[in-house]
Short mmCIF file of C-alpha atoms and ligand atoms in Angstrom, two decimals:
data_model
loop_
_atom_site.label_atom_id
_atom_site.label_comp_id
_atom_site.label_asym_id
_atom_site.label_seq_id
_atom_site.Cartn_x
_atom_site.Cartn_y
_atom_site.Cartn_z
CA MET X 1 -8.38 -85.50 77.62
CA SER X 2 -8.28 -84.60 81.44
CA GLU X 3 -7.63 -80.68 81.04
CA THR X 4 -9.74 -78.09 80.07
CA ILE X 5 -9.39 -76.23 76.92
CA GLY X 6 -9.75 -72.78 76.91
CA PHE X 7 -11.10 -71.80 73.23
CA ILE X 8 -12.05 -67.93 72.03
CA GLY X 9 -13.09 -66.85 68.80
CA LEU X 10 -16.26 -68.62 67.39
CA GLY X 11 -16.83 -66.66 64.06
CA GLN X 12 -17.17 -68.91 60.88
CA MET X 13 -13.86 -71.19 61.64
CA GLY X 14 -13.72 -71.18 65.42
CA ALA X 15 -17.34 -72.58 66.33
CA PRO X 16 -16.83 -75.57 63.93
CA MET X 17 -13.27 -75.86 65.35
CA ALA X 18 -14.51 -76.08 68.73
CA ARG X 19 -17.56 -78.01 68.39
CA ASN X 20 -15.27 -80.67 66.88
CA LEU X 21 -13.26 -80.71 70.01
CA ALA X 22 -15.70 -80.53 72.46
CA GLN X 23 -17.50 -83.91 69.91
CA ALA X 24 -14.19 -85.55 70.43
CA GLY X 25 -14.21 -85.59 74.39
CA PHE X 26 -12.34 -82.11 75.09
CA ALA X 27 -13.82 -80.29 78.00
CA LEU X 28 -13.75 -76.58 76.81
CA ARG X 29 -14.21 -73.09 78.44
CA VAL X 30 -15.16 -70.73 75.21
CA TRP X 31 -15.55 -67.06 74.85
CA ASN X 32 -16.65 -64.89 72.06
CA ARG X 33 -16.73 -61.30 71.76
CA SER X 34 -20.49 -61.84 70.63
CA PRO X 35 -21.98 -63.64 73.23
CA ASP X 36 -24.92 -65.23 70.75
CA LYS X 37 -22.43 -66.93 68.46
CA ALA X 38 -21.86 -68.69 71.89
CA LEU X 39 -25.27 -69.99 72.60
CA ALA X 40 -25.44 -72.93 70.07
CA LEU X 41 -22.37 -74.64 71.77
CA GLN X 42 -23.84 -73.88 75.18
CA GLN X 43 -26.88 -75.60 74.36
CA GLU X 44 -24.76 -78.37 73.25
CA GLY X 45 -23.15 -78.31 76.83
CA VAL X 46 -19.81 -76.25 76.57
CA VAL X 47 -19.17 -74.29 79.48
CA VAL X 48 -19.29 -70.39 78.04
CA VAL X 49 -17.41 -67.50 80.06
CA LYS X 50 -17.81 -64.18 80.23
CA ARG X 51 -14.29 -62.33 79.55
CA PRO X 52 -11.37 -64.15 77.94
CA ALA X 53 -9.47 -64.57 81.18
CA ASP X 54 -12.24 -66.62 82.64
CA ALA X 55 -11.22 -69.37 79.72
CA ALA X 56 -7.63 -70.03 80.68
CA THR X 57 -6.58 -72.15 83.65
CA PRO X 58 -3.10 -72.01 85.11
CA GLY X 59 -0.58 -74.23 83.29
CA GLY X 60 -3.44 -74.65 80.80
CA ILE X 61 -4.19 -74.64 76.99
CA VAL X 62 -5.86 -71.50 75.08
CA ILE X 63 -6.68 -72.03 71.44
CA THR X 64 -7.66 -68.56 69.57
CA MET X 65 -9.20 -67.86 66.34
CA VAL X 66 -10.14 -64.16 66.31
CA ALA X 67 -10.16 -62.12 63.01
CA ASP X 68 -6.76 -60.54 63.12
CA ASP X 69 -3.70 -58.97 64.95
CA ALA X 70 -5.60 -56.11 67.15
CA ALA X 71 -8.31 -58.35 68.16
CA LEU X 72 -5.56 -61.30 69.34
CA LYS X 73 -3.61 -59.04 71.36
CA GLU X 74 -6.82 -57.59 72.67
CA VAL X 75 -7.93 -60.91 73.94
CA ALA X 76 -4.78 -62.16 74.99
CA PHE X 77 -3.18 -59.45 76.72
CA GLY X 78 -6.11 -56.62 76.90
CA GLU X 79 -7.95 -56.11 80.13
CA ASP X 80 -9.69 -58.74 79.97
CA GLY X 81 -6.67 -61.12 78.49
CA PHE X 82 -6.11 -64.95 79.23
CA ALA X 83 -2.14 -64.60 79.50
CA GLU X 84 -1.76 -63.32 83.30
CA VAL X 85 -3.89 -66.76 83.79
CA LEU X 86 -2.39 -68.77 81.75
CA GLY X 87 0.92 -68.22 82.94
CA ALA X 88 3.79 -70.62 83.58
CA ASN X 89 3.67 -74.20 81.52
CA GLY X 90 0.53 -72.83 79.82
CA ILE X 91 0.43 -72.76 75.96
CA HIS X 92 -1.47 -70.46 73.79
CA VAL X 93 -2.43 -72.54 70.33
CA SER X 94 -2.82 -69.02 67.89
CA MET X 95 -4.76 -70.54 64.60
CA SER X 96 -5.32 -66.65 63.10
CA THR X 97 -3.90 -65.68 60.50
CA ILE X 98 -1.83 -62.90 61.49
CA ALA X 99 1.94 -61.15 61.13
CA PRO X 100 5.03 -62.99 61.62
CA ALA X 101 5.58 -59.74 63.83
CA THR X 102 2.86 -59.85 65.71
CA THR X 103 3.96 -63.96 66.42
CA ARG X 104 7.29 -62.62 67.48
CA GLU X 105 5.93 -59.90 69.77
CA LEU X 106 3.44 -62.18 71.73
CA ALA X 107 5.86 -64.97 71.36
CA THR X 108 8.20 -62.74 73.90
CA ARG X 109 5.54 -61.36 75.70
CA HIS X 110 4.11 -64.94 77.17
CA GLY X 111 7.81 -65.86 77.87
CA LYS X 112 8.24 -63.55 79.86
CA LEU X 113 4.71 -65.46 81.72
CA GLY X 114 6.40 -68.82 81.56
CA THR X 115 4.13 -69.36 78.38
CA ALA X 116 4.98 -71.49 75.50
CA TYR X 117 3.45 -69.88 72.02
CA LEU X 118 2.60 -71.95 68.87
CA SER X 119 1.73 -70.18 65.64
CA ALA X 120 -0.71 -72.82 63.75
CA PRO X 121 -2.73 -71.05 61.19
CA VAL X 122 -5.23 -73.03 58.86
CA PHE X 123 -5.70 -73.83 55.42
CA GLY X 124 -9.60 -74.85 54.53
CA ARG X 125 -13.33 -72.84 54.64
CA PRO X 126 -15.81 -73.28 57.02
CA PRO X 127 -17.46 -76.01 55.31
CA VAL X 128 -13.72 -77.85 55.47
CA ALA X 129 -13.68 -76.83 59.47
CA VAL X 130 -17.06 -78.64 59.98
CA GLU X 131 -16.00 -81.91 58.21
CA ARG X 132 -12.06 -81.73 60.51
CA LYS X 133 -10.35 -81.63 57.43
CA LEU X 134 -8.25 -78.79 57.68
CA TRP X 135 -4.73 -78.35 56.95
CA ILE X 136 -2.62 -76.72 60.07
CA CYS X 137 0.91 -75.12 59.62
CA LEU X 138 2.75 -75.48 62.70
CA ALA X 139 5.66 -74.05 64.21
CA GLY X 140 6.61 -73.22 68.20
CA ALA X 141 8.49 -75.10 70.86
CA GLY X 142 9.11 -79.05 70.78
CA GLY X 143 7.37 -79.74 73.79
CA ALA X 144 4.29 -77.71 73.62
CA LYS X 145 3.73 -78.87 70.17
CA ALA X 146 3.45 -82.50 71.30
CA ARG X 147 1.35 -81.39 73.67
CA VAL X 148 -1.57 -79.85 71.53
CA THR X 149 -0.92 -82.60 68.92
CA PRO X 150 -4.48 -84.28 70.02
CA LEU X 151 -6.01 -81.09 69.90
CA LEU X 152 -5.06 -80.36 66.44
CA LYS X 153 -5.70 -83.63 65.23
CA ALA X 154 -9.52 -83.28 66.00
CA MET X 155 -9.75 -80.15 63.79
CA SER X 156 -7.74 -81.52 60.59
CA GLN X 157 -6.81 -84.12 58.43
CA GLY X 158 -2.49 -83.22 58.46
CA ILE X 159 -0.58 -80.92 59.99
CA TYR X 160 2.50 -80.03 58.70
CA ASP X 161 5.42 -78.88 61.26
CA TYR X 162 8.00 -75.65 60.16
CA GLY X 163 10.14 -75.81 63.63
CA GLU X 164 10.71 -74.28 66.33
CA ASP X 165 10.43 -70.60 65.29
CA ALA X 166 6.78 -70.21 65.62
CA GLU X 167 6.83 -66.97 63.14
CA ALA X 168 7.34 -69.85 60.30
CA ALA X 169 3.80 -70.84 60.17
CA ASN X 170 2.58 -67.69 59.43
CA VAL X 171 4.85 -66.43 56.67
CA VAL X 172 3.48 -70.05 55.01
CA LYS X 173 0.06 -69.12 55.94
CA LEU X 174 0.63 -66.09 54.09
CA ALA X 175 1.97 -67.03 51.18
CA GLY X 176 -0.68 -70.04 50.57
CA ASN X 177 -2.96 -67.23 50.54
CA PHE X 178 -1.29 -64.63 48.47
CA MET X 179 -1.22 -68.14 45.97
CA ILE X 180 -4.80 -68.22 46.38
CA ALA X 181 -5.85 -64.60 45.88
CA ALA X 182 -3.17 -64.99 42.60
CA ALA X 183 -5.50 -68.17 41.23
CA SER X 184 -8.23 -66.02 41.91
CA GLU X 185 -7.53 -62.98 39.99
CA ALA X 186 -5.96 -65.42 36.93
CA MET X 187 -8.98 -67.26 36.88
CA ALA X 188 -11.36 -64.15 36.92
CA GLU X 189 -9.14 -62.68 33.91
CA ALA X 190 -9.41 -65.97 32.29
CA TYR X 191 -13.11 -66.29 32.33
CA THR X 192 -13.95 -62.84 31.89
CA LEU X 193 -11.71 -63.55 28.48
CA ALA X 194 -13.72 -66.30 27.70
CA GLN X 195 -17.10 -64.62 28.01
CA LYS X 196 -16.21 -61.64 26.11
CA ALA X 197 -15.28 -63.70 23.40
CA GLY X 198 -18.39 -65.35 23.65
CA VAL X 199 -17.49 -68.65 25.60
CA ASP X 200 -19.72 -69.92 28.33
CA ARG X 201 -17.34 -68.86 31.40
CA VAL X 202 -19.08 -71.45 33.62
CA ALA X 203 -18.05 -74.22 31.35
CA VAL X 204 -14.61 -73.29 31.31
CA ALA X 205 -14.17 -73.48 34.47
CA LYS X 206 -15.15 -76.71 34.70
CA MET X 207 -13.24 -77.92 32.17
CA PHE X 208 -9.89 -76.66 33.85
CA GLY X 209 -11.42 -78.00 37.57
CA GLU X 210 -11.69 -80.90 36.13
CA THR X 211 -8.15 -81.41 33.89
CA LEU X 212 -5.14 -79.45 33.87
CA PHE X 213 -6.44 -77.62 37.59
CA ALA X 214 -7.99 -80.15 39.30
CA CYS X 215 -7.62 -78.79 42.86
CA PRO X 216 -9.58 -77.53 45.61
CA VAL X 217 -8.90 -73.86 44.91
CA TYR X 218 -9.64 -74.06 41.07
CA GLN X 219 -12.20 -76.09 41.51
CA ASN X 220 -14.28 -74.62 44.69
CA TYR X 221 -13.01 -70.50 44.20
CA GLY X 222 -13.41 -71.43 40.18
CA LYS X 223 -17.30 -72.11 40.44
CA GLN X 224 -17.79 -69.26 42.46
CA ILE X 225 -15.96 -66.74 40.43
CA ALA X 226 -17.29 -68.17 36.93
CA ALA X 227 -21.06 -68.05 38.30
CA PHE X 228 -20.58 -64.63 40.38
CA SER X 229 -21.51 -66.29 43.60
CA PHE X 230 -20.19 -64.43 46.21
CA GLU X 231 -22.59 -64.66 49.06
CA PRO X 232 -22.66 -65.81 51.43
CA ALA X 233 -19.16 -65.16 52.25
CA LEU X 234 -17.08 -68.13 53.02
CA PHE X 235 -13.94 -65.68 53.42
CA ARG X 236 -15.20 -62.46 54.23
CA LEU X 237 -13.40 -59.98 51.37
CA ALA X 238 -12.37 -57.60 54.19
CA LEU X 239 -10.37 -60.49 55.92
CA GLY X 240 -8.96 -60.99 52.58
CA LEU X 241 -7.64 -57.68 52.23
CA LYS X 242 -6.22 -57.76 55.81
CA ASP X 243 -4.36 -60.72 54.42
CA LEU X 244 -2.71 -59.01 51.50
CA ASN X 245 -1.59 -55.99 53.37
CA LEU X 246 0.18 -58.87 56.08
CA VAL X 247 1.71 -60.52 52.73
CA LEU X 248 2.87 -56.96 51.79
CA GLY X 249 4.33 -56.04 55.14
CA ALA X 250 6.44 -59.99 55.31
CA SER X 251 7.44 -58.98 51.51
CA GLN X 252 8.90 -55.63 53.00
CA GLU X 253 10.16 -56.96 56.12
CA ASN X 254 12.06 -59.90 53.99
CA GLN X 255 13.47 -57.71 51.07
CA ALA X 256 11.18 -60.28 49.08
CA PRO X 257 9.59 -58.00 46.70
CA MET X 258 5.78 -59.44 45.35
CA PRO X 259 4.79 -57.11 42.58
CA PHE X 260 1.61 -59.09 42.16
CA ALA X 261 0.78 -58.97 45.95
CA SER X 262 0.61 -55.07 45.75
CA LEU X 263 -2.06 -55.62 42.60
CA LEU X 264 -3.96 -57.98 44.12
CA ARG X 265 -4.11 -55.61 47.60
CA ASP X 266 -5.69 -52.85 45.25
CA ARG X 267 -8.21 -55.05 44.04
CA LEU X 268 -9.21 -55.79 47.64
CA LEU X 269 -9.14 -52.52 48.69
CA SER X 270 -10.89 -51.12 45.50
CA SER X 271 -13.75 -53.86 46.28
CA VAL X 272 -13.93 -53.11 50.12
CA ALA X 273 -13.89 -48.89 48.57
CA LYS X 274 -17.20 -50.22 46.70
CA GLY X 275 -19.00 -51.70 50.01
CA ARG X 276 -18.19 -55.13 49.31
CA SER X 277 -16.19 -55.98 52.50
CA GLU X 278 -19.14 -58.55 53.39
CA ILE X 279 -18.94 -60.69 50.31
CA ASP X 280 -16.19 -63.79 49.36
CA TRP X 281 -12.77 -62.39 48.76
CA THR X 282 -13.23 -64.18 45.29
CA GLY X 283 -15.75 -60.97 44.83
CA ILE X 284 -12.12 -59.37 43.59
CA GLY X 285 -13.92 -61.16 40.34
CA LEU X 286 -16.42 -58.87 40.30
CA ALA X 287 -13.71 -56.00 39.45
CA VAL X 288 -12.35 -57.88 36.31
CA ALA X 289 -15.49 -58.25 34.89
CA GLU X 290 -16.29 -54.64 35.23
CA ASP X 291 -13.06 -53.34 33.74
CA ALA X 292 -14.00 -55.59 30.74
CA GLY X 293 -17.69 -53.78 30.56
CA ILE X 294 -19.42 -56.61 31.99
CA GLU X 295 -22.44 -56.04 33.94
CA PRO X 296 -22.03 -59.02 36.32
CA GLU X 297 -24.41 -61.38 37.75
CA PRO X 298 -26.64 -61.81 39.50
CA SER X 299 -25.45 -58.67 41.65
CA ARG X 300 -22.47 -56.44 42.60
P1 NAP G 1 -14.82 -64.20 61.31
O1 NAP G 1 -16.54 -65.22 60.95
O2 NAP G 1 -15.38 -62.35 60.84
O3 NAP G 1 -15.13 -64.19 63.20
C1 NAP G 1 -13.88 -63.60 63.71
C2 NAP G 1 -13.76 -63.81 64.94
O4 NAP G 1 -13.40 -62.65 65.70
C3 NAP G 1 -15.22 -63.70 65.58
O5 NAP G 1 -15.41 -64.67 66.43
C4 NAP G 1 -15.24 -62.09 66.07
O6 NAP G 1 -15.74 -61.88 67.43
C5 NAP G 1 -13.73 -62.39 67.13
N1 NAP G 1 -13.29 -60.85 66.54
C6 NAP G 1 -13.25 -59.83 66.04
N2 NAP G 1 -12.61 -58.71 66.27
C7 NAP G 1 -12.45 -59.26 67.42
C8 NAP G 1 -12.41 -57.65 68.81
N3 NAP G 1 -11.52 -56.77 68.51
N4 NAP G 1 -12.26 -58.41 69.78
C9 NAP G 1 -12.27 -60.18 70.08
N5 NAP G 1 -12.77 -60.88 69.21
C10 NAP G 1 -12.68 -60.06 67.84
O7 NAP G 1 -13.64 -64.83 60.71
P2 NAP G 1 -13.29 -66.61 60.51
O8 NAP G 1 -13.51 -66.29 59.27
O9 NAP G 1 -13.64 -67.65 61.62
O10 NAP G 1 -11.52 -65.87 60.77
C11 NAP G 1 -11.28 -66.05 61.77
C12 NAP G 1 -9.56 -66.45 61.45
O11 NAP G 1 -9.32 -67.37 60.53
C13 NAP G 1 -9.27 -65.20 60.83
O12 NAP G 1 -7.66 -64.42 61.01
C14 NAP G 1 -9.21 -65.57 59.30
O13 NAP G 1 -8.12 -64.92 58.50
C15 NAP G 1 -8.53 -67.05 59.67
N6 NAP G 1 -8.85 -67.92 58.53
C16 NAP G 1 -10.29 -67.83 57.97
C17 NAP G 1 -10.79 -68.71 56.89
C18 NAP G 1 -11.80 -68.62 56.35
O14 NAP G 1 -12.30 -69.26 55.21
N7 NAP G 1 -13.08 -67.69 56.56
C19 NAP G 1 -9.07 -69.88 56.50
C20 NAP G 1 -8.50 -69.94 57.20
C21 NAP G 1 -8.08 -68.63 58.10
P3 NAP G 1 -17.65 -61.50 66.77
O15 NAP G 1 -18.31 -62.58 66.91
O16 NAP G 1 -18.01 -61.00 68.41
O17 NAP G 1 -17.48 -60.59 65.57
#
């Protein structure tokens, strides 16, 4: 616990993850684009810096949890980016959901500076992050993985290692988010069928969540979809669209057709077009209900 850790991106996920590291005794230097989101951590004694570059120490560790690929490239290699400062023997632990191709690019660029790049995307929504119960998919160079393991343990309930090729962890994360979106569409269609046939959709979701599909995705997302409860968002629908586009990119790159992913991407795209970017991504259930002529309640 002797070294200072840089942490960049204090959104819905990053803020509780950083807080858990601080509470586990790690010394942090945090940065967020909107400074107000860093205030609570500052009041708890965490050092807040003015630029991404100030979060890094030479040869140290920087963790990133920003929204998307473009933001990640900006905080690492943009004008005020941390990559040059981190430099030789440093480690960048990238925890956002991003394209495998972005990982390839960043790993190469960091490699030229002598920095190791690890992919460590996560499963679990913000309340899960608060409880240190995330699942982490990890990939990258072995020595670097060993060095960051205590940090990852302080944020998670389990780490799955996918080997030395950092892109592998991104592929697993995209595969998982595709499965969650597919389950959401399936639940929305099934519960809408029940409702149209005069059966209580909430009761149907409850039964399946307790029996055939007794797992977190069907239980938690199922409850939201059945009750049309999409606000406040735990995972913004706009980010869900980002992820389905990443899934389709990976599908194209690997020549692995995913016809259902196209349908899901279009559900999300049409939801964004209808002004639903900021509701939860399970809000694709609204479009399913609308297609069946149901006026979704409570709203939108
Ligand atoms: P969020 O609440 O929207 O936070 C996004 C973060 O990225 C904020 O700190 C934001 O800064 C920062 N950011 C966005 N654009 C930026 C830019 N151009 N330059 C610098 N910083 C920028 O998102 P989140 O839910 O925490 O998600 C973060 C990542 O985790 C995403 O890759 C997401 O796909 C992934 N993820 C999310 C969940 C979930 O359930 N929410 C679960 C697993 C994985 P500002 O505060 O200034 O906007």
